[in-house]
Tab-separated table of C-alpha atoms and ligand atoms in Angstrom:
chain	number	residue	atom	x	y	z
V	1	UNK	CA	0.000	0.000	0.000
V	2	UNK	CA	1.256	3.930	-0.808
V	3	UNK	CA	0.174	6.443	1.725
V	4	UNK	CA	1.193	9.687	0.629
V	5	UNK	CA	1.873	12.499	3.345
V	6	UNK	CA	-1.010	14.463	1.641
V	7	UNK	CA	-2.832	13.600	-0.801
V	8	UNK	CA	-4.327	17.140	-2.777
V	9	UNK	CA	-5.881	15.213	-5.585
V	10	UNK	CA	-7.876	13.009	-3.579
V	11	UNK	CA	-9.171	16.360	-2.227
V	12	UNK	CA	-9.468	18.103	-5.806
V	13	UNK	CA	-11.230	15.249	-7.108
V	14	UNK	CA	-14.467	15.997	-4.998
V	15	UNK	CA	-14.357	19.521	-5.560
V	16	UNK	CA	-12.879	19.713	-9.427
V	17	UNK	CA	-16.184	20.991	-11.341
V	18	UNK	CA	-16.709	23.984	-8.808
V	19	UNK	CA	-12.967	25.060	-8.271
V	20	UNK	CA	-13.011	25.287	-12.394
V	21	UNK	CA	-16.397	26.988	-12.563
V	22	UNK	CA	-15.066	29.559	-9.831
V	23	UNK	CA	-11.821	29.968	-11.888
V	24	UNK	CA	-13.317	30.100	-15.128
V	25	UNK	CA	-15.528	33.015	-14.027
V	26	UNK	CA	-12.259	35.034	-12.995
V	27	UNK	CA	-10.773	34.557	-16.102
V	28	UNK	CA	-14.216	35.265	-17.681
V	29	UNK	CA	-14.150	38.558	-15.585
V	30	UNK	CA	-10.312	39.330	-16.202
V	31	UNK	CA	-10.225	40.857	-12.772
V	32	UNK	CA	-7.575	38.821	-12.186
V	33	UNK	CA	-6.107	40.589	-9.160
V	34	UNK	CA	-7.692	41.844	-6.352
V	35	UNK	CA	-11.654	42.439	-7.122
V	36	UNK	CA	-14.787	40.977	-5.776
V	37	UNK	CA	-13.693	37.685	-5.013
V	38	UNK	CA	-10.938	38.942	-2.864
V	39	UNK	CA	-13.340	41.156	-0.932
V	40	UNK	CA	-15.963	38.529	-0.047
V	41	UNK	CA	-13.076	36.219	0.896
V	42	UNK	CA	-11.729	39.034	3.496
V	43	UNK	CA	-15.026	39.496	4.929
V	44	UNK	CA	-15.686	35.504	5.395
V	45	UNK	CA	-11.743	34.682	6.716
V	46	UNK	CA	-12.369	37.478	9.443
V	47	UNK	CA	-15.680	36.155	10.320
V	48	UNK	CA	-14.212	32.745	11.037
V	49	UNK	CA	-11.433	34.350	12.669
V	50	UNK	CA	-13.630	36.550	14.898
V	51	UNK	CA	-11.999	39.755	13.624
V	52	UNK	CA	-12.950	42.816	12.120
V	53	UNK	CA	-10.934	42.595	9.503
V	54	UNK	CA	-8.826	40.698	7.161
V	55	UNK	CA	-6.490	41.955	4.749
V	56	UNK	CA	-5.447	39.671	2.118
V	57	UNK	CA	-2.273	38.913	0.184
V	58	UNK	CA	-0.032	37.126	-1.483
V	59	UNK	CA	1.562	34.327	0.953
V	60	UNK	CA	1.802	33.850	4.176
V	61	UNK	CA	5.104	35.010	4.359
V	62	UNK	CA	3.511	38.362	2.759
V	63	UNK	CA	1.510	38.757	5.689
V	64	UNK	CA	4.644	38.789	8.189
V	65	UNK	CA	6.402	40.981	6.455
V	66	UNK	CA	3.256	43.393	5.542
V	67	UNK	CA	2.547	43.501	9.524
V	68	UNK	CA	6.374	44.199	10.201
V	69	UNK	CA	6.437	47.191	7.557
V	70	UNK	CA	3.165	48.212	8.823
V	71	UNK	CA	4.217	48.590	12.466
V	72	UNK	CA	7.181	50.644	11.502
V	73	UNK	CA	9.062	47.222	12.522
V	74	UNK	CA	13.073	47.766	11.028
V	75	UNK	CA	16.436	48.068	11.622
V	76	UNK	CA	17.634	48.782	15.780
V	77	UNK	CA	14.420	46.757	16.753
V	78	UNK	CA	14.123	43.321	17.718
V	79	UNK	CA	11.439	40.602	17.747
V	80	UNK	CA	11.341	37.601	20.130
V	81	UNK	CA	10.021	34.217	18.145
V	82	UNK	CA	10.547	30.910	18.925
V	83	UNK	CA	13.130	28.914	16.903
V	84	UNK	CA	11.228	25.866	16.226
V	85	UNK	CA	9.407	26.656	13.364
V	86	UNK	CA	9.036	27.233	9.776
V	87	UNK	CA	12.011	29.890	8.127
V	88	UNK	CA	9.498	32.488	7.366
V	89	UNK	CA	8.398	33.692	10.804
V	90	UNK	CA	12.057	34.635	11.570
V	91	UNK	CA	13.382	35.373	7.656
V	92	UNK	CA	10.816	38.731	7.605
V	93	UNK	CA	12.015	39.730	11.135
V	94	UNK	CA	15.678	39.548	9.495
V	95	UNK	CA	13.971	41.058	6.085
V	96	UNK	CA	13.041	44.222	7.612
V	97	UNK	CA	16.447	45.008	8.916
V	98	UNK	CA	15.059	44.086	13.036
V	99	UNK	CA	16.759	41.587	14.883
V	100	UNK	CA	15.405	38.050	15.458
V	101	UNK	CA	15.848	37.038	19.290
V	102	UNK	CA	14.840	33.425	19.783
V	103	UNK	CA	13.500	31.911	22.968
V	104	UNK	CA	13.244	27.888	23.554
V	105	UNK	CA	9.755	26.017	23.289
V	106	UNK	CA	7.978	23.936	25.927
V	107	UNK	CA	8.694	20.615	25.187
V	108	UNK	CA	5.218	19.637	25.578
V	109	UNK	CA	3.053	21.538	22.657
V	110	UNK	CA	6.789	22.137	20.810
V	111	UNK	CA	5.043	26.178	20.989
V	112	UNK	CA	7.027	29.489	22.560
V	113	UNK	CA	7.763	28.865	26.376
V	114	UNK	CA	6.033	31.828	27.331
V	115	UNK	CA	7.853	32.231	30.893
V	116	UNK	CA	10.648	32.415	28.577
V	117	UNK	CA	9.743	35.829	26.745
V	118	UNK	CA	10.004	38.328	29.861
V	119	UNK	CA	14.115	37.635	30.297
V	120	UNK	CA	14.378	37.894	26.808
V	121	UNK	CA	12.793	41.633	26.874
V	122	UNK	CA	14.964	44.583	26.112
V	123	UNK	CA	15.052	48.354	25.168
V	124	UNK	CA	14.810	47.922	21.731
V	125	UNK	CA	11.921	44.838	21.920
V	126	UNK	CA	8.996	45.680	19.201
V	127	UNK	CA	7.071	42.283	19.090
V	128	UNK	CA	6.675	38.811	19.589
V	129	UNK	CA	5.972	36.447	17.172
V	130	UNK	CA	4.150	33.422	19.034
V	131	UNK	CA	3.698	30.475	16.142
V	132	UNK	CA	1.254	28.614	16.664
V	133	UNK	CA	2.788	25.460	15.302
V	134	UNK	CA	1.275	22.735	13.192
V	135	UNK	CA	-2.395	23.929	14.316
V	136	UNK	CA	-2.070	24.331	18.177
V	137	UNK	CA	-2.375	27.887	19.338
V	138	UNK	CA	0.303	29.389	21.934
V	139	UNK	CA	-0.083	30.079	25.280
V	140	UNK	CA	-1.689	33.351	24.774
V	141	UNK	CA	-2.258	34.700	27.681
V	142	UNK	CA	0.776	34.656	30.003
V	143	UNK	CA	2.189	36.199	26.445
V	144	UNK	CA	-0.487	38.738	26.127
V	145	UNK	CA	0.727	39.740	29.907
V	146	UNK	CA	4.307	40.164	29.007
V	147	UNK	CA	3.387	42.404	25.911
V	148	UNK	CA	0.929	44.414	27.705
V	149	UNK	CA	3.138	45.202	30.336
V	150	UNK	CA	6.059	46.318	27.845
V	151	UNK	CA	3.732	47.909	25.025
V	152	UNK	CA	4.976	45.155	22.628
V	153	UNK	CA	2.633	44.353	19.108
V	154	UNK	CA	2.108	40.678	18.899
V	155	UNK	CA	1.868	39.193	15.174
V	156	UNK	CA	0.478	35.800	15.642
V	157	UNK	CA	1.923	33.869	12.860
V	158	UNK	CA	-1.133	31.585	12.706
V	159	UNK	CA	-0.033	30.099	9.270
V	160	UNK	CA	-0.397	26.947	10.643
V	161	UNK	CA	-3.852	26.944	12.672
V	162	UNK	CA	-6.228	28.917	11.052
V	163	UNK	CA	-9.410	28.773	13.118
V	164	UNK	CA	-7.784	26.462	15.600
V	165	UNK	CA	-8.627	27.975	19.171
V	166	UNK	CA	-7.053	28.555	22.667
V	167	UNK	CA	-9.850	29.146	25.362
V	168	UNK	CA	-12.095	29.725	23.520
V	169	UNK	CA	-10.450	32.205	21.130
V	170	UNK	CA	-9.900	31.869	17.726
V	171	UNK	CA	-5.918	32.172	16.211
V	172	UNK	CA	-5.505	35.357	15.040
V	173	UNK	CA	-7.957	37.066	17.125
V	174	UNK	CA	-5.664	37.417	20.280
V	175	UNK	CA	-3.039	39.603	19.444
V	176	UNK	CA	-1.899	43.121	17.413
V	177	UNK	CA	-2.991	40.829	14.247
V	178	UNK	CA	-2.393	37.419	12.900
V	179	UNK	CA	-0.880	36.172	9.713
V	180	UNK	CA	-3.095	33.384	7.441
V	181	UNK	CA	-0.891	31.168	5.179
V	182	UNK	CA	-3.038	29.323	2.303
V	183	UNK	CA	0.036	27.473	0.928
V	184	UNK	CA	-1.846	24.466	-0.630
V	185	UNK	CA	-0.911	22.238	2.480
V	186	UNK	CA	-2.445	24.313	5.067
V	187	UNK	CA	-6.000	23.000	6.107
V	188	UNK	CA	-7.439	25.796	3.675
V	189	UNK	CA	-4.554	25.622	0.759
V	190	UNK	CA	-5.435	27.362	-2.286
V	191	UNK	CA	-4.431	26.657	-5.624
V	192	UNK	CA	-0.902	28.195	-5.443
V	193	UNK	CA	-0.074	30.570	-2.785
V	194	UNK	CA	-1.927	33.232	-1.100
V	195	UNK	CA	-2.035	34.529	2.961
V	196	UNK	CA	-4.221	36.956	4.338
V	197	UNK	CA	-3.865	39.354	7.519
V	198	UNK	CA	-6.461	39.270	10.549
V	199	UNK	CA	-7.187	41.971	12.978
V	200	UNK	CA	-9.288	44.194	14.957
V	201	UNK	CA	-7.499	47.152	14.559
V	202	UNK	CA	-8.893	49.759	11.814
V	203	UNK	CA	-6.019	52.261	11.430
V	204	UNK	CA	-3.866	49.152	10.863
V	205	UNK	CA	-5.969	47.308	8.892
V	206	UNK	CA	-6.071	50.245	6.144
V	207	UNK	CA	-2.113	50.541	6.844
V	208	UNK	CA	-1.927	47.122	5.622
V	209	UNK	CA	-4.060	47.190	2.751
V	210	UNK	CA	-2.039	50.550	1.348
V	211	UNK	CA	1.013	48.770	2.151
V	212	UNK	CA	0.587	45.536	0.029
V	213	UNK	CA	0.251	47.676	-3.055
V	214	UNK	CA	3.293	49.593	-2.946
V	215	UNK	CA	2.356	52.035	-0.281
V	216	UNK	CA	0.394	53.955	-2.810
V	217	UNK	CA	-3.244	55.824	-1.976
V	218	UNK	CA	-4.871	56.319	-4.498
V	219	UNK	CA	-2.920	55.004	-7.298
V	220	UNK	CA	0.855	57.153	-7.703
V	221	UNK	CA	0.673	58.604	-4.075
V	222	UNK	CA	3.032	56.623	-1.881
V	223	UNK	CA	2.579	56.842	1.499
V	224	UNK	CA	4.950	54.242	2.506
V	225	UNK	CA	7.721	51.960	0.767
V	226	UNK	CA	5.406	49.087	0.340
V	227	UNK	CA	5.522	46.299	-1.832
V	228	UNK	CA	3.495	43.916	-4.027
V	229	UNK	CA	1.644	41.536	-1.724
V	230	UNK	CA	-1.251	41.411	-3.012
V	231	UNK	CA	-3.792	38.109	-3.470
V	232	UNK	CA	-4.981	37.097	-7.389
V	233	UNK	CA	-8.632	36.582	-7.389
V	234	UNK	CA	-8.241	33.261	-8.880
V	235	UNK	CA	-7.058	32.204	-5.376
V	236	UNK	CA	-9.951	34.344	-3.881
V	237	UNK	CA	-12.323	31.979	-6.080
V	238	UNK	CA	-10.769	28.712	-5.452
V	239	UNK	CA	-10.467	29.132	-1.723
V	240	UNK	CA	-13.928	30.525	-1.795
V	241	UNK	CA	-14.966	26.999	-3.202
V	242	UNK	CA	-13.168	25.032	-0.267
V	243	UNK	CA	-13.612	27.154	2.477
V	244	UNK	CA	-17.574	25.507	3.552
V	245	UNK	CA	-15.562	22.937	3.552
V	246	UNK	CA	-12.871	23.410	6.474
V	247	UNK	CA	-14.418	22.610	9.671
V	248	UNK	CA	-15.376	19.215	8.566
V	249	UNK	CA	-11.544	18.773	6.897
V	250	UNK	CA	-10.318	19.682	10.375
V	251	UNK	CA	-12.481	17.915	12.542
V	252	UNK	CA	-11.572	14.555	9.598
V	253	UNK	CA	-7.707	15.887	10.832
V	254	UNK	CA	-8.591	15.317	14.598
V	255	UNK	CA	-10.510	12.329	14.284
V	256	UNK	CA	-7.450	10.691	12.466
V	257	UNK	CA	-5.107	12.200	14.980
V	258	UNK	CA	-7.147	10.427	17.686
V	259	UNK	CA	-7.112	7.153	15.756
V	260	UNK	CA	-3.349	7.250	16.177
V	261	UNK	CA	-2.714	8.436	19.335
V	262	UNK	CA	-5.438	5.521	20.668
V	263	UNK	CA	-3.244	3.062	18.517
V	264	UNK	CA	0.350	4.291	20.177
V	265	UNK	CA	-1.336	4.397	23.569
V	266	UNK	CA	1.256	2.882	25.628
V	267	UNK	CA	4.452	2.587	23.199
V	268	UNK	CA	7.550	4.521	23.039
V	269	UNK	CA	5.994	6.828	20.169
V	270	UNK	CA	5.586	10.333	21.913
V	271	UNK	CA	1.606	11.713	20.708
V	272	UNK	CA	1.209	15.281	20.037
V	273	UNK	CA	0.113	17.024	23.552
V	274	UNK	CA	-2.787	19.078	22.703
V	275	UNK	CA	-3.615	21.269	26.034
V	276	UNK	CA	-7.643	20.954	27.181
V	277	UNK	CA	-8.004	24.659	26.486
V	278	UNK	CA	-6.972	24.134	22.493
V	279	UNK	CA	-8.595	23.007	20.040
V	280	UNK	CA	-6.106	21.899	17.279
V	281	UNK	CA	-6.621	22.229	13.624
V	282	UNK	CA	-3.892	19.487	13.033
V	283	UNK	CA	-2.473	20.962	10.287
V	284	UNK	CA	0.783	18.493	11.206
V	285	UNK	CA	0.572	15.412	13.204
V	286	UNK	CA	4.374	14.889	14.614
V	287	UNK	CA	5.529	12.161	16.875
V	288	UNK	CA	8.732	12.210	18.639
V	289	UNK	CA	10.203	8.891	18.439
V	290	UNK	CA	13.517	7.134	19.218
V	291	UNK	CA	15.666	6.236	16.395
V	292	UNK	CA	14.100	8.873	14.097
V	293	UNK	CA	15.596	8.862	11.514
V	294	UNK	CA	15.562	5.285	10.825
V	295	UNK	CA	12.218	5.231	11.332
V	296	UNK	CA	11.344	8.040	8.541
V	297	UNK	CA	13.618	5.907	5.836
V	298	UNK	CA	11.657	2.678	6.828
V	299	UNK	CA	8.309	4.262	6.220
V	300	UNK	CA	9.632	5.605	3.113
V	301	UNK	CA	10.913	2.111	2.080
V	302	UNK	CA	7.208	0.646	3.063
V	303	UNK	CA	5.839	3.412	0.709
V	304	UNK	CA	4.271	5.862	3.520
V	305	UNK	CA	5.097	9.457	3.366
V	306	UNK	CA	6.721	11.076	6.257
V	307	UNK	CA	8.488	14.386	6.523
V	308	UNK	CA	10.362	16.131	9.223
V	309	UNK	CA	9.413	19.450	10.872
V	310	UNK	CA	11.820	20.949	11.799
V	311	UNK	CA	15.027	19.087	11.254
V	312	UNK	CA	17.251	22.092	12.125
V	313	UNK	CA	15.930	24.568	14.638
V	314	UNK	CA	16.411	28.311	13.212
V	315	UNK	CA	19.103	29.475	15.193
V	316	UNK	CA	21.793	26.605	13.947
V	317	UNK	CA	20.934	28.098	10.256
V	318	UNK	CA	23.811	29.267	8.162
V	319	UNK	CA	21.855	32.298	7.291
V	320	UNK	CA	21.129	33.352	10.901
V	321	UNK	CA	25.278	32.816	12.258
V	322	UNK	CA	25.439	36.191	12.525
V	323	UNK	CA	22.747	36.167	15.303
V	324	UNK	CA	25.499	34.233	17.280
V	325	UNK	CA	23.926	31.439	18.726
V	326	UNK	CA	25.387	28.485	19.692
V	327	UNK	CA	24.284	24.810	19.589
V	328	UNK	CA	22.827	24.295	22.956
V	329	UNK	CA	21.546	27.692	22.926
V	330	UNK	CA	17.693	26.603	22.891
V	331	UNK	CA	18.041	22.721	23.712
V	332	UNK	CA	14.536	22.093	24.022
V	333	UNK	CA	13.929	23.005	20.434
V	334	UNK	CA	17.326	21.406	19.102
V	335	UNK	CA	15.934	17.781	21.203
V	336	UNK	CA	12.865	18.320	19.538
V	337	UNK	CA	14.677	18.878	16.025
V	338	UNK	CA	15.857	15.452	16.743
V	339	UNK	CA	13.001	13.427	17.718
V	340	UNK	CA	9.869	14.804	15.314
V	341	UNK	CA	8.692	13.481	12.315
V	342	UNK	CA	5.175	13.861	10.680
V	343	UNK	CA	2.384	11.430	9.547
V	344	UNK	CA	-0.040	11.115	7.009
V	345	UNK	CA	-2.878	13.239	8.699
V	346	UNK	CA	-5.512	14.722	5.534
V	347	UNK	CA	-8.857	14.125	5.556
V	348	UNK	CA	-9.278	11.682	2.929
V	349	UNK	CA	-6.938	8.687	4.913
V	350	UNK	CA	-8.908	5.768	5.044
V	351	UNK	CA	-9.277	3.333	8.322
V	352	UNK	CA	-6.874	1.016	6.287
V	353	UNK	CA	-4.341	3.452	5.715
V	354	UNK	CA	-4.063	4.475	9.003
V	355	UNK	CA	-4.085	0.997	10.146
V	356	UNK	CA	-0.743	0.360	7.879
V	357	UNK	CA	0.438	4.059	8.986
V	358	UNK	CA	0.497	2.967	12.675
V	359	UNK	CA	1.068	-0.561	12.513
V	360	UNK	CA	4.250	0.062	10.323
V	361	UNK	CA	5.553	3.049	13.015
V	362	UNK	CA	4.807	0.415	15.789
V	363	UNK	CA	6.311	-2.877	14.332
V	364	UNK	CA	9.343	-1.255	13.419
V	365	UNK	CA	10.105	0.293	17.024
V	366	UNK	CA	8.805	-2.537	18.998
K	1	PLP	C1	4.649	28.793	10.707
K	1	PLP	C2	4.649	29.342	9.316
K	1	PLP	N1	4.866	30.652	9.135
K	1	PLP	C3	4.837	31.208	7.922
K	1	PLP	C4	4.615	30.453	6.795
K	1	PLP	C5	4.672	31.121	5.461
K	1	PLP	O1	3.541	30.924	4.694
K	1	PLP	P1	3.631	30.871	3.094
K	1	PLP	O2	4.220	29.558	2.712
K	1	PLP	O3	2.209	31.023	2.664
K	1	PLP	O4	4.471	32.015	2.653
K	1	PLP	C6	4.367	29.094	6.922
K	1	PLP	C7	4.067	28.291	5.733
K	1	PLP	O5	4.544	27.315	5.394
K	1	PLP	C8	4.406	28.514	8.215
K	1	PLP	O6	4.196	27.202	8.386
């Protein structure tokens, strides 16, 4: 049996004749960018995101960066973020000319260790970045305490988790704003890439918008040195198509991700520790298991697809030497670097699938 990590044509094929009617009235329309579609996607991502408003653009990684720039966010400034996570969160902190200052996860939900942030605090501290990573919201609150206290924005890079919640709360709807990736892995992927920006802040909000077209209101008078982040309305379309469909893809995620963890109860395979306050949109379902690496080339070799998140935390990067960490700097997220690997998790899996998923993990470690 194959069991690929995801599996985007088993999702295409149920929604094919609607994504092409959607896309075929865009190009029918030749608004290609920006438009209608665009707008009625902004209004129904900030709905679901209980925010005001949603700004979007052109990745994920657009959406850091286009909060950065918008909060004045550049060189002399830093921006705590955790180093166990995906290159973008810290690359735009770097981007903008700020410094990236890393604190270590809590081992448990692999997420920023938020008694952590307060020692980390300086003069020149503009943000945090809290991740929250592969559809589990942060701690939010003990952060929200730190920031308040120090008059700190907080850009929840929620790239991961969109409508995933943490008492309550929905991801994005916690801090200064929160960044939307719809990369075409994410529980909402579109059909290339595309990211929006949530938040209940007006001023901001219109910052944002002027700022992912060059800075310019109206057209030729620039305001700011923006860029081009904006979203193409075929996106707008096809993630208009697919988003009725994302609570019942992410509840499919956590029903598989409870089939596992009831079939590794009491083996060496770690389970993904979601806290009772969270609800997780599983975007990732990562073990941490013994022998890792062996294990990830003998599901490969059995024909299952596996991948590795993260297998070298940010701070041991090349790119980010100048930064000056060391290894042993952060060793919960270099342990964790170590031990993770991700399963199968979409929606589509089958009972059978995740039967040979598990069974192959477990006969191999026992
Ligand atoms: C945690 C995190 N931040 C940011 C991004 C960037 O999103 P995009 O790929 O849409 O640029 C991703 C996407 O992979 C991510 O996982």
């Amino acid at each position: 049996m194959e069991v690929p990590l995801l599996d985007l044509k088993a999702q295409y094929a149920k929604i094919k004749d609607e994504v092409l009617a959607a896309v075929s009235e865009v190009l029918e329309s030749q608004r290609c960018i920006g438009g209608p579609k665009v707008a009625e996607l902004e209004e129904k991502i900030a709905a679901i995101s209980d925010c005001r408003f949603a700004v979007g653009v052109s990745s994920g990684t657009d959406a850091i960066l286009n909060c950065l720039m918008s909060l004045d966010i550049g060189p002399g400034d830093e921006v705590i973020t955790t180093p166990f996570t995906f290159f973008a969160t810290a690359g735009c902190i770097a981007r903008v000319g700020a410094r990236p200052v890393f604190v270590d996860i809590d081992p448990e939900t692999l997420n920023i260790n938020p008694e952590l942030i307060e020692p980390a605090v300086t003069e020149k501290t503009k943000a945090i970045i809290p991740v929250h990573l592969f559809g589990q919201m942060a701690d939010m609150d003990p952060i929200m305490e730190v920031t308040d206290k120090y008059g700190l924005a907080v850009i929840e890079d929620a790239a991961q988790s969109i409508t995933a919640t943490y008492k309550g709360r929905k991801a994005g709807s916690i801090g200064t704003a929160g960044c939307l990736s719809f990369f075409p892995s994410k529980n909402l992927g579109g059909i290339g890439d595309g990211g929006m920006i949530v938040t209940n802040d007006e001023t901001l909000a219109e910052r944002m918008r002027i700022m992912r077209d060059h800075g310019q209101q109206p057209r030729y008078y620039y305001h700011y040195i923006g860029g081009n982040f904006r979203l193409d309305a075929i996106q707008a379309a096809a993630l208009l198509i697919k988003l009725p469909l994302l609570d019942k893809w992410s509840q499919a995620r956590r029903d598989n991700a409870s089939y596992y963890n009831e079939k590794f109860k009491g083996s060496v395979i770690q389970t993904p520790s979601i806290r009772p306050d969270c609800v997780s949109i599983f975007n990732q379902y990562c073990i941490r298991v013994p022998k890792r690496d062996e294990v990830v080339k003998h599901l490969h070799d059995k024909g299952i697809g596996c991948a590795i998140y993260y297998p070298i935390p940010l701070h041991m990067n090349e790119c980010f030497g100048y930064l000056g960490y060391k290894q042993g700097a952060f060793p919960e997220s270099e342990k964790a670097a170590g031990e993770i690997m991700a399963l199968p998790i979409y929606p589509e899996l089958t009972d059978q699938m995740k039967d040979y998923v598990a069974g192959t993990v477990l006969s191999f470690l026992d």
